[in-house]
PDB file of C-alpha atoms in Angstrom:
ATOM      1  CA  MET P  25     116.298 127.082 -52.037  1.00  0.00           C
ATOM      2  CA  GLY P  26     114.966 130.676 -51.991  1.00  0.00           C
ATOM      3  CA  GLY P  27     116.773 133.694 -50.609  1.00  0.00           C
ATOM      4  CA  VAL P  28     116.242 135.296 -47.232  1.00  0.00           C
ATOM      5  CA  VAL P  29     113.038 137.316 -47.090  1.00  0.00           C
ATOM      6  CA  LYS P  30     113.483 140.610 -45.264  1.00  0.00           C
ATOM      7  CA  GLU P  31     110.774 141.652 -42.864  1.00  0.00           C
ATOM      8  CA  LYS P  32     108.575 144.450 -44.239  1.00  0.00           C
ATOM      9  CA  VAL P  33     108.905 147.584 -42.117  1.00  0.00           C
ATOM     10  CA  GLU P  34     106.554 150.550 -42.456  1.00  0.00           C
ATOM     11  CA  VAL P  35     108.620 153.702 -42.860  1.00  0.00           C
ATOM     12  CA  PRO P  36     107.139 157.217 -43.173  1.00  0.00           C
ATOM     13  CA  ALA P  37     107.953 159.367 -46.207  1.00  0.00           C
ATOM     14  CA  GLY P  38     111.348 161.083 -45.858  1.00  0.00           C
ATOM     15  CA  TRP P  39     112.671 158.296 -43.646  1.00  0.00           C
ATOM     16  CA  LYS P  40     114.541 155.037 -44.300  1.00  0.00           C
ATOM     17  CA  LEU P  41     115.378 151.881 -42.322  1.00  0.00           C
ATOM     18  CA  CYS P  42     119.054 151.138 -41.783  1.00  0.00           C
ATOM     19  CA  ARG P  43     119.154 147.351 -41.857  1.00  0.00           C
ATOM     20  CA  GLN P  44     122.628 147.307 -40.290  1.00  0.00           C
ATOM     21  CA  GLY P  45     121.722 149.469 -37.287  1.00  0.00           C
ATOM     22  CA  GLY P  46     118.045 148.524 -37.190  1.00  0.00           C
ATOM     23  CA  GLU P  47     116.899 152.140 -36.857  1.00  0.00           C
ATOM     24  CA  VAL P  48     114.590 154.250 -38.985  1.00  0.00           C
ATOM     25  CA  LYS P  49     116.283 157.580 -39.723  1.00  0.00           C
ATOM     26  CA  ARG P  50     115.581 160.758 -41.694  1.00  0.00           C
ATOM     27  CA  HIS P  51     116.939 160.932 -45.238  1.00  0.00           C
ATOM     28  CA  SER P  52     119.428 163.593 -44.040  1.00  0.00           C
ATOM     29  CA  GLU P  53     121.166 160.813 -42.060  1.00  0.00           C
ATOM     30  CA  TRP P  54     122.112 158.993 -45.296  1.00  0.00           C
ATOM     31  CA  HIS P  55     124.703 159.573 -47.983  1.00  0.00           C
ATOM     32  CA  LYS P  56     123.387 159.943 -51.508  1.00  0.00           C
ATOM     33  CA  ASN P  57     123.846 157.079 -53.998  1.00  0.00           C
ATOM     34  CA  ALA P  58     122.741 157.863 -57.532  1.00  0.00           C
ATOM     35  CA  THR P  59     122.703 154.175 -58.511  1.00  0.00           C
ATOM     36  CA  ALA P  60     120.318 153.100 -55.725  1.00  0.00           C
ATOM     37  CA  SER P  61     116.581 152.912 -56.478  1.00  0.00           C
ATOM     38  CA  ASP P  62     115.791 155.414 -53.707  1.00  0.00           C
ATOM     39  CA  GLY P  63     118.918 157.529 -54.315  1.00  0.00           C
ATOM     40  CA  LEU P  64     120.351 156.776 -50.879  1.00  0.00           C
ATOM     41  CA  SER P  65     123.149 154.582 -49.557  1.00  0.00           C
ATOM     42  CA  THR P  66     122.345 151.132 -48.150  1.00  0.00           C
ATOM     43  CA  ARG P  67     123.630 152.086 -44.665  1.00  0.00           C
ATOM     44  CA  CYS P  68     123.133 155.272 -42.644  1.00  0.00           C
ATOM     45  CA  LYS P  69     126.046 157.687 -42.138  1.00  0.00           C
ATOM     46  CA  ALA P  70     126.644 156.501 -38.558  1.00  0.00           C
ATOM     47  CA  CYS P  71     126.874 152.818 -39.528  1.00  0.00           C
ATOM     48  CA  ARG P  72     129.121 153.635 -42.476  1.00  0.00           C
ATOM     49  CA  ALA P  73     131.440 155.597 -40.171  1.00  0.00           C
ATOM     50  CA  ILE P  74     131.678 152.701 -37.689  1.00  0.00           C
ATOM     51  CA  GLN P  75     132.433 150.228 -40.460  1.00  0.00           C
ATOM     52  CA  GLY P  76     134.925 152.689 -41.993  1.00  0.00           C
ATOM     53  CA  ARG P  77     136.887 152.983 -38.724  1.00  0.00           C
ATOM     54  CA  ALA P  78     137.001 149.217 -38.316  1.00  0.00           C
ATOM     55  CA  GLY P  79     138.154 148.784 -41.908  1.00  0.00           C
ATOM     56  CA  HIS P  80     140.831 151.451 -41.473  1.00  0.00           C
ATOM     57  CA  LEU P  81     142.261 149.704 -38.400  1.00  0.00           C
ATOM     58  CA  LYS P  82     142.400 146.382 -40.232  1.00  0.00           C
ATOM     59  CA  ARG P  83     143.904 147.830 -43.440  1.00  0.00           C
ATOM     60  CA  SER P  84     146.376 150.197 -41.778  1.00  0.00           C
ATOM     61  CA  HIS P  85     147.453 148.262 -38.699  1.00  0.00           C
ATOM     62  CA  GLY P  86     146.224 144.689 -39.161  1.00  0.00           C
ATOM     63  CA  ILE P  87     144.225 144.734 -35.922  1.00  0.00           C
ATOM     64  CA  THR P  88     140.551 144.649 -35.023  1.00  0.00           C
ATOM     65  CA  GLU P  89     138.687 147.133 -32.846  1.00  0.00           C
ATOM     66  CA  GLU P  90     138.563 144.457 -30.135  1.00  0.00           C
ATOM     67  CA  GLU P  91     142.370 144.058 -30.209  1.00  0.00           C
ATOM     68  CA  ARG P  92     142.773 147.844 -29.980  1.00  0.00           C
ATOM     69  CA  ASP P  93     140.329 147.968 -27.067  1.00  0.00           C
ATOM     70  CA  LEU P  94     142.300 145.232 -25.250  1.00  0.00           C
ATOM     71  CA  MET P  95     145.503 147.263 -25.714  1.00  0.00           C
ATOM     72  CA  ILE P  96     143.796 150.362 -24.303  1.00  0.00           C
ATOM     73  CA  ALA P  97     142.507 148.359 -21.324  1.00  0.00           C
ATOM     74  CA  ALA P  98     146.006 146.938 -20.686  1.00  0.00           C
ATOM     75  CA  GLN P  99     147.270 150.552 -20.577  1.00  0.00           C
ATOM     76  CA  GLY P 100     144.585 151.494 -18.046  1.00  0.00           C
ATOM     77  CA  GLY P 101     142.781 153.557 -20.690  1.00  0.00           C
ATOM     78  CA  LEU P 102     145.594 156.095 -20.762  1.00  0.00           C
ATOM     79  CA  CYS P 103     148.268 157.086 -23.271  1.00  0.00           C
ATOM     80  CA  GLY P 104     151.241 154.715 -23.288  1.00  0.00           C
ATOM     81  CA  ILE P 105     153.664 157.654 -23.015  1.00  0.00           C
ATOM     82  CA  CYS P 106     152.255 160.519 -20.912  1.00  0.00           C
ATOM     83  CA  GLN P 107     149.849 158.251 -18.977  1.00  0.00           C
ATOM     84  CA  GLU P 108     147.523 161.223 -18.498  1.00  0.00           C
ATOM     85  CA  ALA P 109     145.362 161.673 -21.584  1.00  0.00           C
ATOM     86  CA  PRO P 110     142.993 159.043 -22.997  1.00  0.00           C
ATOM     87  CA  ALA P 111     144.553 156.503 -25.358  1.00  0.00           C
ATOM     88  CA  GLU P 112     142.889 157.068 -28.748  1.00  0.00           C
ATOM     89  CA  HIS P 113     145.482 156.782 -31.545  1.00  0.00           C
ATOM     90  CA  VAL P 114     147.082 153.492 -32.574  1.00  0.00           C
ATOM     91  CA  ASP P 115     150.858 153.964 -32.777  1.00  0.00           C
ATOM     92  CA  HIS P 116     153.000 151.836 -35.057  1.00  0.00           C
ATOM     93  CA  ASP P 117     156.602 151.555 -36.198  1.00  0.00           C
ATOM     94  CA  HIS P 118     156.781 153.139 -39.652  1.00  0.00           C
ATOM     95  CA  GLN P 119     159.637 150.817 -40.658  1.00  0.00           C
ATOM     96  CA  THR P 120     158.070 147.489 -39.716  1.00  0.00           C
ATOM     97  CA  GLY P 121     154.382 148.416 -39.443  1.00  0.00           C
ATOM     98  CA  LYS P 122     154.257 146.700 -36.019  1.00  0.00           C
ATOM     99  CA  VAL P 123     151.740 148.225 -33.595  1.00  0.00           C
ATOM    100  CA  ARG P 124     153.453 149.514 -30.426  1.00  0.00           C
ATOM    101  CA  GLY P 125     150.515 150.751 -28.399  1.00  0.00           C
ATOM    102  CA  VAL P 126     147.785 153.353 -28.215  1.00  0.00           C
ATOM    103  CA  LEU P 127     148.662 156.990 -27.529  1.00  0.00           C
ATOM    104  CA  CYS P 128     146.960 160.325 -27.027  1.00  0.00           C
ATOM    105  CA  PHE P 129     146.905 162.747 -29.940  1.00  0.00           C
ATOM    106  CA  SER P 130     149.765 164.886 -28.588  1.00  0.00           C
ATOM    107  CA  CYS P 131     152.184 162.040 -27.889  1.00  0.00           C
ATOM    108  CA  ASN P 132     151.420 160.365 -31.212  1.00  0.00           C
ATOM    109  CA  ALA P 133     152.028 163.660 -33.038  1.00  0.00           C
ATOM    110  CA  ALA P 134     155.254 164.243 -31.072  1.00  0.00           C
ATOM    111  CA  LEU P 135     156.653 160.871 -32.139  1.00  0.00           C
ATOM    112  CA  GLY P 136     155.798 161.758 -35.707  1.00  0.00           C
ATOM    113  CA  GLN P 137     157.561 165.120 -35.404  1.00  0.00           C
ATOM    114  CA  PHE P 138     160.641 163.335 -34.040  1.00  0.00           C
ATOM    115  CA  LYS P 139     160.354 160.903 -36.979  1.00  0.00           C
ATOM    116  CA  ASP P 140     160.385 157.927 -34.561  1.00  0.00           C
ATOM    117  CA  ARG P 141     164.125 158.503 -33.974  1.00  0.00           C
ATOM    118  CA  PRO P 142     165.139 157.365 -30.464  1.00  0.00           C
ATOM    119  CA  ASP P 143     168.390 159.387 -30.592  1.00  0.00           C
ATOM    120  CA  VAL P 144     166.466 162.618 -31.202  1.00  0.00           C
ATOM    121  CA  ILE P 145     163.883 161.731 -28.547  1.00  0.00           C
ATOM    122  CA  ARG P 146     166.701 161.097 -26.006  1.00  0.00           C
ATOM    123  CA  ARG P 147     168.295 164.471 -26.859  1.00  0.00           C
ATOM    124  CA  ALA P 148     164.905 166.147 -26.479  1.00  0.00           C
ATOM    125  CA  ALA P 149     164.482 164.553 -23.037  1.00  0.00           C
ATOM    126  CA  ALA P 150     167.977 165.694 -22.019  1.00  0.00           C
ATOM    127  CA  TYR P 151     167.170 169.190 -23.291  1.00  0.00           C
ATOM    128  CA  VAL P 152     163.932 169.365 -21.295  1.00  0.00           C
ATOM    129  CA  GLU P 153     165.726 168.060 -18.184  1.00  0.00           C
ATOM    130  CA  GLY P 154     168.301 170.835 -18.591  1.00  0.00           C
ATOM    131  CA  ASN P 155     171.230 168.479 -19.158  1.00  0.00           C
ATOM    132  CA  LEU P 156     172.228 170.001 -22.491  1.00  0.00           C
ATOM    133  CA  TRP P 157     172.816 173.366 -20.843  1.00  0.00           C
ATOM    134  CA  ASN P 158     175.027 172.034 -18.045  1.00  0.00           C
ATOM    135  CA  PRO P 159     178.436 171.444 -19.649  1.00  0.00           C
ATOM    136  CA  THR P 160     181.034 169.436 -17.695  1.00  0.00           C
ATOM    137  CA  LEU P 161     184.436 171.024 -17.064  1.00  0.00           C
ATOM    138  CA  VAL P 162     186.998 168.564 -18.435  1.00  0.00           C
ATOM    139  CA  ALA P 163     190.095 170.741 -18.194  1.00  0.00           C
ATOM    140  CA  GLN P 164     190.673 174.426 -17.658  1.00  0.00           C
ATOM    141  CA  GLY P 165     188.643 176.163 -20.395  1.00  0.00           C
ATOM    142  CA  VAL P 166     187.534 172.853 -21.903  1.00  0.00           C
ATOM    143  CA  TYR P 167     183.881 171.881 -21.493  1.00  0.00           C
ATOM    144  CA  ARG P 168     182.037 168.802 -22.656  1.00  0.00           C
ATOM    145  CA  GLN P 169     178.335 168.848 -23.456  1.00  0.00           C
ATOM    146  CA  PRO P 170     176.363 165.828 -22.224  1.00  0.00           C
ATOM    147  CA  SER P 171     175.465 163.385 -24.997  1.00  0.00           C
TER     148      SER P 171
END
């Protein structure tokens, strides 16, 4: 009927055991917590960061780290757009919230700058390919720009 008894671990002064990570670390590796008896957080900074990333993925995108890792593996570890840089940033449709894939920082930022608008992205591609600067002669003196 009693609670779980934690194993007693000898820890030198200035150090603390992180029960989540199982490591003894210096006090500098912990966030301060004024309400705790020792004045330190219950988890070390590294464990808090890992848990924070996992929580962010679940709250923001509704996926787990494992699901993200499977998406990255399915993309060969590379960005879903440029297929050169490592896939590190989960991309999602801002209208529906649906996750589309995992991109590199640059491609993810580019989509954001284009406001996820396919028409603008197509015009940008045409511009880069030089198509916008090659008007078609329709009639004498009348030119049509590619759309």
